[in-house]
Coordinates of C-alpha atoms in Angstrom, one line a residue:
X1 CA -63.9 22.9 37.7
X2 CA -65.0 25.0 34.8
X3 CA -66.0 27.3 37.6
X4 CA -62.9 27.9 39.0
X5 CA -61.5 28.6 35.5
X6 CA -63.6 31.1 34.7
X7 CA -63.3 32.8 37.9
X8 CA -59.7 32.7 38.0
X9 CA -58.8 33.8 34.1
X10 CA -62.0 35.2 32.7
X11 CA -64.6 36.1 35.1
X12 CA -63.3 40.2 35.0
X13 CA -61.4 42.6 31.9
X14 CA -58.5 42.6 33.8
X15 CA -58.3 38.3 34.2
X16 CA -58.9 38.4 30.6
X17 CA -56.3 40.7 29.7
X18 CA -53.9 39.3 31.8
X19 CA -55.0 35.7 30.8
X20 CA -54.3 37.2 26.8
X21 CA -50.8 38.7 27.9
X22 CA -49.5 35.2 29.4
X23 CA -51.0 33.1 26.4
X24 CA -49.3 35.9 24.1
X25 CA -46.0 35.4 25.5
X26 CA -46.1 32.1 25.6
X27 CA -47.6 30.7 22.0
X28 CA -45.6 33.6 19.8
X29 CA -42.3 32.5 21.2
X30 CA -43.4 28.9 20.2
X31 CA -44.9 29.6 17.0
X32 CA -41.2 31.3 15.6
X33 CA -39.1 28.8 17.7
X34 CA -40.9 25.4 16.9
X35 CA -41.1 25.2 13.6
X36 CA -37.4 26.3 13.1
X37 CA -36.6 23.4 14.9
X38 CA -39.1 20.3 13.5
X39 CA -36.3 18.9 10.5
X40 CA -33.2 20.7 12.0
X41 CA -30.3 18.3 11.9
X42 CA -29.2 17.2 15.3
X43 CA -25.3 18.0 16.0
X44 CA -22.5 15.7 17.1
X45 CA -20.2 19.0 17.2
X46 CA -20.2 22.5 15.4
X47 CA -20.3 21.6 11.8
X48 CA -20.6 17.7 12.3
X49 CA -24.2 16.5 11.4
X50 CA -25.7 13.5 13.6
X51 CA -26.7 11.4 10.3
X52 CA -28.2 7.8 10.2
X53 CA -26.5 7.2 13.8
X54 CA -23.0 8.9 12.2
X55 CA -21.3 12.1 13.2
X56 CA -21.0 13.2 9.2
X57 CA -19.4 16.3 8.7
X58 CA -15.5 18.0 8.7
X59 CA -13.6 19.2 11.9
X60 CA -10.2 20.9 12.3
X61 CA -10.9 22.2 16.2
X62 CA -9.5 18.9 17.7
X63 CA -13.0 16.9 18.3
X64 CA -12.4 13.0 18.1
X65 CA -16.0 11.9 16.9
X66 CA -17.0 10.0 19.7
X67 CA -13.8 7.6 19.2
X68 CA -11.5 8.0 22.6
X69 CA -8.9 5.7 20.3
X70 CA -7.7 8.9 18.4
X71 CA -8.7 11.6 21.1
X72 CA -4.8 11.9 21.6
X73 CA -4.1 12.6 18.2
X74 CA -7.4 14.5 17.2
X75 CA -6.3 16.9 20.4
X76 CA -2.7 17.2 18.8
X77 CA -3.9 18.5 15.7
X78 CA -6.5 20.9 17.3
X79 CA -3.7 22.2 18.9
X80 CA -1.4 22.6 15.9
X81 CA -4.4 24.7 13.9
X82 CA -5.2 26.7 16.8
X83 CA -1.4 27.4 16.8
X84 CA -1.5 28.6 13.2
X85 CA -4.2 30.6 13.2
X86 CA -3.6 34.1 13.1
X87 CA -1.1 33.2 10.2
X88 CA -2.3 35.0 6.8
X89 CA -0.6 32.4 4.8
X90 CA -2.3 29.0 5.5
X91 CA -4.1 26.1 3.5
X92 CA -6.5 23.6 4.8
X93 CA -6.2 19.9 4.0
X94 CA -8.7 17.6 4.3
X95 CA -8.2 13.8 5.7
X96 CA -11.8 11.9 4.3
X97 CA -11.9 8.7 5.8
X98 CA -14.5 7.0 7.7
X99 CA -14.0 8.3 11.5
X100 CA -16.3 6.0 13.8
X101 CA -14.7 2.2 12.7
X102 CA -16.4 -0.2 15.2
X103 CA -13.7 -3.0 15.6
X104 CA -10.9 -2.5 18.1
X105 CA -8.8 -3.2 14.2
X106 CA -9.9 -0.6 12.6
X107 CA -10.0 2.3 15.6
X108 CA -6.0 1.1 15.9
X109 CA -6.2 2.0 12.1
X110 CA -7.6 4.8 12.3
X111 CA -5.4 6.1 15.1
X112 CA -2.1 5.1 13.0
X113 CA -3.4 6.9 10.1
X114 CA -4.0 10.4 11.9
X115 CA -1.2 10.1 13.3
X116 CA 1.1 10.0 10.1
X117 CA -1.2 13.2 9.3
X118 CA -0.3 14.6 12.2
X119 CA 3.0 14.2 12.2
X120 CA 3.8 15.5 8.5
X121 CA 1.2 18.3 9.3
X122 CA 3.9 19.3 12.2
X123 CA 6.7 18.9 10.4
X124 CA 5.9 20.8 7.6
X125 CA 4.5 24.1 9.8
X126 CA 8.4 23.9 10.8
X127 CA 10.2 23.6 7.5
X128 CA 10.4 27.6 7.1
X129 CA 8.4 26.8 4.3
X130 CA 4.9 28.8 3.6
X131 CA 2.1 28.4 3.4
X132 CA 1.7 26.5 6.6
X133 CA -0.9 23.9 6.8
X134 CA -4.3 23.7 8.4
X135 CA -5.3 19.7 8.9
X136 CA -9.3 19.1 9.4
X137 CA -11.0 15.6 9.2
X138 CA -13.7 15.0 7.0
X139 CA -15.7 11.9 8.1
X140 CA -18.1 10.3 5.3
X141 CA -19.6 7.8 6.9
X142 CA -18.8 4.1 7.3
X143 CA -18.2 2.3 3.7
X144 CA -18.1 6.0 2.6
X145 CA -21.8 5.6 2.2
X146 CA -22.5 9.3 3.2
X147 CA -20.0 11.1 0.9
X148 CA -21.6 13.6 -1.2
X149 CA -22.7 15.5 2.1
X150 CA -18.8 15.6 2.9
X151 CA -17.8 16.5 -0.4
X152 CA -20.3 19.7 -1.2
X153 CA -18.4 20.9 2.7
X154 CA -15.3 20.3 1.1
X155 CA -16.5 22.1 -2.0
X156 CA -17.4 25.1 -0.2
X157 CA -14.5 24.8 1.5
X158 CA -12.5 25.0 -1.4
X159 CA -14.0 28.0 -2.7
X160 CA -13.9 29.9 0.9
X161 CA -10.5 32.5 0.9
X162 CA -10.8 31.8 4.8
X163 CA -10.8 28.0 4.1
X164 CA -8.6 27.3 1.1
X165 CA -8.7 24.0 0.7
X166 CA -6.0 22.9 -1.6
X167 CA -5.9 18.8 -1.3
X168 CA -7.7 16.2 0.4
X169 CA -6.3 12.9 0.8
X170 CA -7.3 9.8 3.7
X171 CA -9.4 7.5 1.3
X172 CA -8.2 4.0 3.2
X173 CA -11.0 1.6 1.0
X174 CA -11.6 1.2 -2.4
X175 CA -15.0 1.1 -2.9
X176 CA -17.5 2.5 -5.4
X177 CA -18.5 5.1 -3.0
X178 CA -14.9 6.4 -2.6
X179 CA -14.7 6.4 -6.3
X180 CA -17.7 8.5 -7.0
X181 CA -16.3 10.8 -4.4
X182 CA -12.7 11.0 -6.1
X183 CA -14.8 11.5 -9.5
X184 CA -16.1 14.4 -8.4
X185 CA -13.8 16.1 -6.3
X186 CA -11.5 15.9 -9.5
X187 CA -13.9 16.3 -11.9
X188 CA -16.6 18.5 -10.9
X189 CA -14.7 20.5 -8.1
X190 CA -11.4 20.6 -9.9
X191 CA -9.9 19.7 -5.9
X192 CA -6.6 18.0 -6.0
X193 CA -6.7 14.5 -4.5
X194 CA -3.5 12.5 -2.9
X195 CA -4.5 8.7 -2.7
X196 CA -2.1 7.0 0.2
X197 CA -4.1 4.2 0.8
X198 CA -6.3 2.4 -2.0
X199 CA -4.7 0.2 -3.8
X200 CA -7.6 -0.4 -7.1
X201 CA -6.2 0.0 -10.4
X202 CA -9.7 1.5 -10.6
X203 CA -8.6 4.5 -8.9
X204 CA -6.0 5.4 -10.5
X205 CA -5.2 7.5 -14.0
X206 CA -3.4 5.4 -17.1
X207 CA 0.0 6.1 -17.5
X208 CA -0.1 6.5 -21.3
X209 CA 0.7 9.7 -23.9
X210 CA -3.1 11.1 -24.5
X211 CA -3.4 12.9 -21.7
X212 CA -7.0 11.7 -21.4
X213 CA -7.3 11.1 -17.2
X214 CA -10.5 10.2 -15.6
X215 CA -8.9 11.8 -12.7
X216 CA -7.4 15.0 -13.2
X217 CA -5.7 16.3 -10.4
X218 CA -4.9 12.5 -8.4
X219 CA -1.8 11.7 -7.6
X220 CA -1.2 8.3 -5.6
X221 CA 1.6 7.0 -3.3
X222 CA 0.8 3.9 -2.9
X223 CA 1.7 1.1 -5.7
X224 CA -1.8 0.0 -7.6
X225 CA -2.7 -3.9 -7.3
X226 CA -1.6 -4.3 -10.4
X227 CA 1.5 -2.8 -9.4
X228 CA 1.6 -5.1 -6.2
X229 CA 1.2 -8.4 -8.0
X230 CA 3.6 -7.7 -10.2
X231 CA 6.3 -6.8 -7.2
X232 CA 5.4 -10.0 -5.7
X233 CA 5.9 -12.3 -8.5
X234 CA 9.3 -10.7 -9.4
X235 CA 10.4 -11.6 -5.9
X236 CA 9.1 -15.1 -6.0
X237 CA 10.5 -15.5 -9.1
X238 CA 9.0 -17.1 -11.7
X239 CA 5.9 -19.5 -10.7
X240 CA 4.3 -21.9 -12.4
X241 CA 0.9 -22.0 -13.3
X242 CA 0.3 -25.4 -11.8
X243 CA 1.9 -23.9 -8.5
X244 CA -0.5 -21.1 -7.6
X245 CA -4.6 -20.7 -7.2
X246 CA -6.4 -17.6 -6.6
X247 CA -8.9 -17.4 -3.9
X248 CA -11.1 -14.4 -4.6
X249 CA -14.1 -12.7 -3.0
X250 CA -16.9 -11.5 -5.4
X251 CA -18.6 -9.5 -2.6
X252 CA -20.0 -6.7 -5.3
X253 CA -18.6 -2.8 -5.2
X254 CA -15.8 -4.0 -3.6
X255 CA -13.1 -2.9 -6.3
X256 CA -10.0 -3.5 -3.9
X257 CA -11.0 -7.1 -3.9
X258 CA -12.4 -7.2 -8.0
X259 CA -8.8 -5.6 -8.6
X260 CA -6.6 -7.4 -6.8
X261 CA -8.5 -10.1 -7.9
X262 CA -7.5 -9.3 -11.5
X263 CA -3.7 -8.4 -10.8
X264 CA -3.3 -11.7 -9.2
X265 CA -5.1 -13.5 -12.5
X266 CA -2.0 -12.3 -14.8
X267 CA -0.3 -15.1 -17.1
X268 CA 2.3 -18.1 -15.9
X269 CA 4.6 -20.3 -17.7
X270 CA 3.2 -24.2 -17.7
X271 CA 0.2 -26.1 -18.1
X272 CA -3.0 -24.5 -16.6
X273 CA -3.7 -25.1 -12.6
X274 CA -6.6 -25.2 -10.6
X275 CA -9.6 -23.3 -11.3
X276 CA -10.1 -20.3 -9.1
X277 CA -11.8 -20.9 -5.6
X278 CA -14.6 -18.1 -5.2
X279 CA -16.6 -17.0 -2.3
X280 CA -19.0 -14.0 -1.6
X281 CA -18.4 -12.5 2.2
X282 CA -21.3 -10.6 3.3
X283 CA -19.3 -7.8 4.2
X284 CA -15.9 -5.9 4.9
X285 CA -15.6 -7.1 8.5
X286 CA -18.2 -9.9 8.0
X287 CA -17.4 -13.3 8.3
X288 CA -20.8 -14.8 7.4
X289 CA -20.6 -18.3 6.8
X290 CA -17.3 -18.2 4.8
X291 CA -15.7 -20.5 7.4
X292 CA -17.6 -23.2 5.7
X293 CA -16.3 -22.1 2.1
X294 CA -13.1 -21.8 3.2
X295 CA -12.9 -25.6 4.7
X296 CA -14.2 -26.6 1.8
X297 CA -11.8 -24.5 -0.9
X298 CA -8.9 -26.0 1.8
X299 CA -9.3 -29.5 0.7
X300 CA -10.2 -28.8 -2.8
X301 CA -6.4 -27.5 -3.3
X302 CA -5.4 -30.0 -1.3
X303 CA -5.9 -32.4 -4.2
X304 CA -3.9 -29.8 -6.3
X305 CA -0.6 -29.3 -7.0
X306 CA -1.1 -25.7 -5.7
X307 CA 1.3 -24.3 -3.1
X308 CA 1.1 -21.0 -3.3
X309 CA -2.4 -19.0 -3.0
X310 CA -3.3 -15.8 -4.2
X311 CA -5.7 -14.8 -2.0
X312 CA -8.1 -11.3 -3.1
X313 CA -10.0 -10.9 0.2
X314 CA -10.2 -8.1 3.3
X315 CA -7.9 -9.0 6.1
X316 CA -10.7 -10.6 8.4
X317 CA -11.7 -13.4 5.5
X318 CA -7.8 -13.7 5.3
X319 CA -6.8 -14.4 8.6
X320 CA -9.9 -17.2 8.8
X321 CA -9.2 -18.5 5.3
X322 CA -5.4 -19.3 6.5
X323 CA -6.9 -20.7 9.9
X324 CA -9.3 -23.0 7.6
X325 CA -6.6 -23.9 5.6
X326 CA -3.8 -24.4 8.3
X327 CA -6.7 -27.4 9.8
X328 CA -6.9 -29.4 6.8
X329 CA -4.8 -32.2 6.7
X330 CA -2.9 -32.7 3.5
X331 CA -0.2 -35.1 4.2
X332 CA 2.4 -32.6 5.4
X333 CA 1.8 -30.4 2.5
X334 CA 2.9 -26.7 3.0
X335 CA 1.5 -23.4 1.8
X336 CA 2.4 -19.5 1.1
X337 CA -0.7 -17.3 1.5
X338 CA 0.0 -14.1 -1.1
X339 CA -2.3 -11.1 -0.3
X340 CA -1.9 -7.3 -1.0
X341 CA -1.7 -4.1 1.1
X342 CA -5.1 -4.1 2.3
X343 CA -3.7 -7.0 4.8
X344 CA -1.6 -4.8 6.2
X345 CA -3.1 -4.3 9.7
X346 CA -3.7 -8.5 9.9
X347 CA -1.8 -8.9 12.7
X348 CA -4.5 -6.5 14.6
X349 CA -6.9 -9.5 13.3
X350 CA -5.1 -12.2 15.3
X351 CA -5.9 -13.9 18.6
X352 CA -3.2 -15.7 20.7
X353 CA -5.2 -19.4 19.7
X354 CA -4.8 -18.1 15.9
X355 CA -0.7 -17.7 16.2
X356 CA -0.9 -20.9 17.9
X357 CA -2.8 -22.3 14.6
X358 CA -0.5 -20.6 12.2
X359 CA 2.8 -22.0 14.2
X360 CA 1.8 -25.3 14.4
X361 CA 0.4 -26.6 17.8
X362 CA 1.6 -30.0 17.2
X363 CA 5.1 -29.6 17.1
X364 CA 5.1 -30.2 13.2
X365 CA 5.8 -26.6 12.4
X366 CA 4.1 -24.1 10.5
X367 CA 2.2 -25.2 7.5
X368 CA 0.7 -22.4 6.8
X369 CA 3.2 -18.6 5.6
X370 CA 1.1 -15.8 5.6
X371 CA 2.7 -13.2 3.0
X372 CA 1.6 -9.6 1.4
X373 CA 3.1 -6.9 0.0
X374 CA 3.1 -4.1 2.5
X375 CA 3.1 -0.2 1.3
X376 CA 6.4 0.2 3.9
X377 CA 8.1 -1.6 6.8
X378 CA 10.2 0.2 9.3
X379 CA 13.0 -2.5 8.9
X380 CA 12.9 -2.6 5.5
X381 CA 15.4 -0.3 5.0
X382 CA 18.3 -1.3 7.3
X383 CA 17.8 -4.6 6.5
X384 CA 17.7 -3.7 2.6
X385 CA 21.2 -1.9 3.2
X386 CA 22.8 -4.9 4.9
X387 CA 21.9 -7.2 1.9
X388 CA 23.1 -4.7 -0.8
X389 CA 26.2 -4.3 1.5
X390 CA 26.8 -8.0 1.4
X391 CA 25.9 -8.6 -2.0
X392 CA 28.6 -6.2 -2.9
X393 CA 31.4 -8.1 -1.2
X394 CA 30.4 -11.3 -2.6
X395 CA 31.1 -9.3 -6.1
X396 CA 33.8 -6.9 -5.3
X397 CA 35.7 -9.0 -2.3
X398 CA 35.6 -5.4 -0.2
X399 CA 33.6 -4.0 2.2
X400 CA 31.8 -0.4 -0.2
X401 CA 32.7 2.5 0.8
X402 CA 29.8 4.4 2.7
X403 CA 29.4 7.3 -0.3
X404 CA 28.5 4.1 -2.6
X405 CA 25.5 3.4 -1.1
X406 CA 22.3 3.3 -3.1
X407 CA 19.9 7.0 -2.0
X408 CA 16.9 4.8 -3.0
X409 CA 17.6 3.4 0.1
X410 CA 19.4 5.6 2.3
X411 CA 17.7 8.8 1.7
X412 CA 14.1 6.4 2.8
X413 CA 16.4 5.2 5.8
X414 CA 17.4 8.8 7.0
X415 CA 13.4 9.6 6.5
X416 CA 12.7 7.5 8.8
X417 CA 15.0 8.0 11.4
X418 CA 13.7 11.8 11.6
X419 CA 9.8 10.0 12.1
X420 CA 11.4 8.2 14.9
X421 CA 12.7 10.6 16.6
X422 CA 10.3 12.7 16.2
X423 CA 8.0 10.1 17.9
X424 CA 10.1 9.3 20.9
X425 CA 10.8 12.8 21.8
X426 CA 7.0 13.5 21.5
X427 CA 8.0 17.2 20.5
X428 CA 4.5 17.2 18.6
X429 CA 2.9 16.3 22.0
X430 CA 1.5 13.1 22.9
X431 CA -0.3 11.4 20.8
X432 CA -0.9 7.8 21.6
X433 CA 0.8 4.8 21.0
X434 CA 2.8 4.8 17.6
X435 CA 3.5 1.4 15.8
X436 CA 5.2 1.7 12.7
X437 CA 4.8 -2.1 11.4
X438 CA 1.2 -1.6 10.3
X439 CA 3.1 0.7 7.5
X440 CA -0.6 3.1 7.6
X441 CA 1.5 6.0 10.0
X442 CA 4.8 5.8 7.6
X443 CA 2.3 5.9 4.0
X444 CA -0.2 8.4 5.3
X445 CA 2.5 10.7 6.6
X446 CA 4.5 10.0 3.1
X447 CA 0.9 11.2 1.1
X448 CA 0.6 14.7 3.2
X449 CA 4.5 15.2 2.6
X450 CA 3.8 15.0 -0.9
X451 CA 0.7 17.3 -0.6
X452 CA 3.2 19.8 1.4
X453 CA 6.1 19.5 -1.3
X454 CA 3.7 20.6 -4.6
X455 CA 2.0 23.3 -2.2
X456 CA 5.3 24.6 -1.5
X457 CA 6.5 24.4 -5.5
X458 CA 3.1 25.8 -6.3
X459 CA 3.7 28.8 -3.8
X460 CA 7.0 29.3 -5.3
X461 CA 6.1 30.1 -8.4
X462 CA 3.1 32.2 -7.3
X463 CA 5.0 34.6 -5.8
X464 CA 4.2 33.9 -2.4
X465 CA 0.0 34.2 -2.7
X466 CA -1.7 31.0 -1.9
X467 CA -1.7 28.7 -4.9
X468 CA -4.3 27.8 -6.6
X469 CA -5.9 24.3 -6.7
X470 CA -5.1 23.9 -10.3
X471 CA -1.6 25.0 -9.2
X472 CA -1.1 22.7 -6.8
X473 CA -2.5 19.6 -8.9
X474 CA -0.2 20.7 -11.8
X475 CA 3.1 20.1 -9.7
X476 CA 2.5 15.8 -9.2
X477 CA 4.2 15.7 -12.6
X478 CA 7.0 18.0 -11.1
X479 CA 7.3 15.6 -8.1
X480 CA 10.3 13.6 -9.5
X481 CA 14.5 14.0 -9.7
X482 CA 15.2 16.7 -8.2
X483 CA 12.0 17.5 -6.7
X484 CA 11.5 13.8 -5.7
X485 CA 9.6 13.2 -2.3
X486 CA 12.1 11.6 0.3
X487 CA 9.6 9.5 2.1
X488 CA 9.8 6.7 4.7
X489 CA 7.8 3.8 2.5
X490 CA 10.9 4.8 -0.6
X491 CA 10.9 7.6 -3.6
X492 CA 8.1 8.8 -4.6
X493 CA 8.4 9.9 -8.1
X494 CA 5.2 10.7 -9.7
X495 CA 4.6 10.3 -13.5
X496 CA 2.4 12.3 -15.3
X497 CA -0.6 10.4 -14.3
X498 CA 0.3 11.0 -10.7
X499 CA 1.3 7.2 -10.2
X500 CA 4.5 6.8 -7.9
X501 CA 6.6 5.3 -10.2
X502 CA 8.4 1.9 -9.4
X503 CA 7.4 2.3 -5.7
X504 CA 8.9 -0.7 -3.5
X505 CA 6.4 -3.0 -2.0
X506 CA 7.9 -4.2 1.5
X507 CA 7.2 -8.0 1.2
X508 CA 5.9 -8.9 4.7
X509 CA 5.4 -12.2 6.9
X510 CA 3.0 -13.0 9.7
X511 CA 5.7 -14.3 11.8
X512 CA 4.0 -16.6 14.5
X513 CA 7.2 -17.2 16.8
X514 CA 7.3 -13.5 17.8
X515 CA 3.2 -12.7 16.9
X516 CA 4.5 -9.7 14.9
X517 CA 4.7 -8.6 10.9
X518 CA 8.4 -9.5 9.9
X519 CA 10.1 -8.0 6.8
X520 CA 11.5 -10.5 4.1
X521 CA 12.6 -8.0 1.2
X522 CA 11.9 -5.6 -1.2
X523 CA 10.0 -6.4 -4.0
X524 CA 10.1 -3.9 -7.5
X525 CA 7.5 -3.5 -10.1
X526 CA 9.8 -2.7 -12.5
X527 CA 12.0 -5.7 -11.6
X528 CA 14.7 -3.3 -10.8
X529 CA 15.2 -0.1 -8.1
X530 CA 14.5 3.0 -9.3
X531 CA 16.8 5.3 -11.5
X532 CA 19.6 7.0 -9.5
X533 CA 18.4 10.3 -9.9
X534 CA 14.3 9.3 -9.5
X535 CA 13.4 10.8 -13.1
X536 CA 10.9 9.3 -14.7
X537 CA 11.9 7.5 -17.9
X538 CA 10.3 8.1 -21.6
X539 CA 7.3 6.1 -21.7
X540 CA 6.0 6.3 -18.7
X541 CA 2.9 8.6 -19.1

């Protein structure tokens, strides 16, 4: 063998050089190529980073992130930035939100979220207003565990004149990794951030007079816990202490549960009731062994006087927590389960044997309401219109004239009716299956309306130059009165710490008869709509 080596590449000057040529060309190539590529990140998709089993990274060319759920709508807005991009007078906007969910739940989420992107993204292009606006996604990982990666793109980003970044909003779970991203991007990065999701109190700036943030440049559209709570006990009226328990999760750096928690622990008339009922899940969508807990807490306020219970969980601990609860017999007692806005996709929880449960399978009836307060309803605004209208002939003994209406809710209502048709006609393209009850399309669509109004009043004033961030962050204080934001959840009126002020909550049912979210009514922080005109009253930041 070592014969025929040498004979064949070394055995004459020409086998040798020819046998040093090949080897040349051969190793050299390697030697520049190879190590390049030993600890080159792997790519899902140009500029998305295969991370820990994630496709981490920002996209605004249409890719879908390996999730066919949203492929409809990711292709729609491909298309719309493609359409826009020879335009010399565009902004990007960033949607951060975790893009690979891995429950059929939370892909229909996701999908309903995009969507109400999408669709505000589209409308906006088309309002003759400039600049027009470029929509990418910006996935950080599941539990936002793989932010800061996201967030130095979206700092570049920001700082690019191709890019311009002016806002980034998404942000669907509050959790201390989608705080420490907010904290930055505010803080460090000076990036204006529209909330239209989390609900944490922790996530949002005090409304007060010192002008001392921990957010500068966040403005919110969706009501704070705090916020929530207090909507919900106003349309309950006023409950006694003995009446009510709180069920709470202490699952840690979960501050949408911890907050909720705490906005559900406020003060009522009466002598104290039970204790509160704790449980630790093991995770977001993680049931564990909470089924025992929850059979358990079931015939502990059994014994109670408690009727109502506050319950500060995820939706997939709250739809088994009211199944537990529906099974325990309590001599015909009956119960309202209270939850906030992160139940608002429940329904997308539920099983055809669990509306069974919730109905009552023994011909008894229902035991067991399941109520939250929803960020918006697609009914709530008719139905709002027919009470106010029937209220007012029980007063006035006429039917009120159509110019009387309230605009708090028929500006919302006409809103709406443009989303709609907007939807049916498919004149964005089509984009998968729209459903409105989940509220996430009508809130996330409200939040990039409000990102397009203050980059519109920004450009304004700039003289028609693309605004600069802290341009568009300082008009959420402008975004109230006459520059209120018309959206299809209500008025959003910001106050100075970029809260919507006296947003409606849409107080929601699990309805078992027709397996769908029904509205009951609006429910008011402030215990009253609010102000004709939307302006912000003295006080309020």
């Amino acid at each position: 063998m070592l014969n025929f080596l040498y004979n064949t590449f070394w055995a004459t000057w020409i086998r040798k050089a020819c046998t040093v040529l090949v080897v040349l060309a051969v190793v050299v190539p390697l030697a520049i190529i190879v190590p390049g590529r030993i600890g080159a990140p792997d790519y899902c998709h140009e500029g998305v980073e295969r991370s820990a089993g994630e496709c981490i990274g920002v996209d605004g060319s249409g890719y879908d992130f390996g999730v066919r759920e949203i492929r409809q709508v990711t292709d729609a807005i491909g298309r719309e930035n493609e359409r826009i991009a020879g335009d010399p007078d565009i902004v990007t906007v960033a949607m951060m939100l975790p893009l690979q969910p891995k429950s059929g739940a939370e892909r229909a989420q996701l999908r309903s979220e995009l969507q109400g992107a999408y669709l505000a993204q589209y409308r906006a292009n088309r309002s003759e207003n400039k600049p027009l606006l470029r929509l990418v996604l910006a996935n950080p990982g599941a539990d936002y565990a793989q932010q800061e990666k996201v967030v130095d793109r979206l700092a570049a980003m920001a700082d690019s004149p191709r890019d311009n970044l002016r806002a980034v909003t998404g942000f669907n779970l509050s959790l201390d990794n989608t705080k420490k991203a907010v904290a930055r991007l505010t803080g460090e990065l000076r990036i204006p951030v529209l909330a239209s999701r989390v609900s944490a109190d922790e996530l949002a700036n005090p409304d007060d007079r010192s002008g001392r943030v921990p957010y500068p440049g966040l403005a919110r559209v969706i009501p704070t816990n705090r916020q929530q709570a207090a909507a919900l006990a106003n349309f309950h009226g006023g409950l006694r202490d003995a009446e009510t328990v709180l069920v709470k999760d202490l699952r840690p750096n979960d501050i949408y549960d911890e907050s909720l928690a705490k906005a559900f622990s406020r003060p009522e008339p009466g002598p104290p009731g039970p204790k509160d009922q704790p449980f630790t899940s093991p995770g977001i969508n993680d049931l564990g062994d909470t089924g025992n807990d929850f059979t358990s807490i079931g015939h502990n306020i059994c014994e109670s006087d408690a009727h109502v219970v506050y319950f500060a969980g995820r939706p997939a601990h709250l739809r088994l927590f009211a199944l537990k609860l529906a099974e325990v017999p309590c001599h015909g007692k009956k119960y309202t389960v209270v939850s906030g806005s992160g139940a608002a996709t429940l329904e997308r929880y539920m099983s055809p044997g669990d509306w069974e449960k919730l109905r009552g399978d023994d011909g008894a009836g229902a035991t067991i309401t399941v109520q939250y307060a929803a960020p918006g309803h697609p009914d709530a605004w008719d139905a709002s219109l027919r009470t106010w209208e029937k209220e007012r002939r029980a007063e006035t003994g006429k039917t009120p004239a159509a110019g009387d209406r309230p605009a708090y809710l028929t500006e919302p209502q006409g809103e709406l009716r443009e989303l709609r048709r907007l939807i049916e006609r498919q004149a964005g393209g089509d984009i998968g299956p729209v459903t409105l009850e989940d509220s996430r399309t009508m809130l996330v669509h409200d939040g990039v309306r409000t990102i397009a109004s203050a980059v519109f009043l920004a450009n304004a004033q700039a003289a028609g130059t693309v605004p600069r961030r802290d341009r568009v962050a300082a008009q959420w204080p402008r975004l109230e009165a006459r520059y209120r934001v018309r959206g299809t959840s209500g008025w959003i009126c910001l106050t100075n710490g970029g809260n919507a002020y006296d947003k409606p909550v849409a107080v929601v049912k699990l309805d078992p008869g027709t397996r769908r979210v029904a509205f009951v009514g609006l429910g008011w922080p402030e215990r009253k709509p609010q102000p004709a005109d939307c302006a912000v009253p003295s006080g309020t930041g």
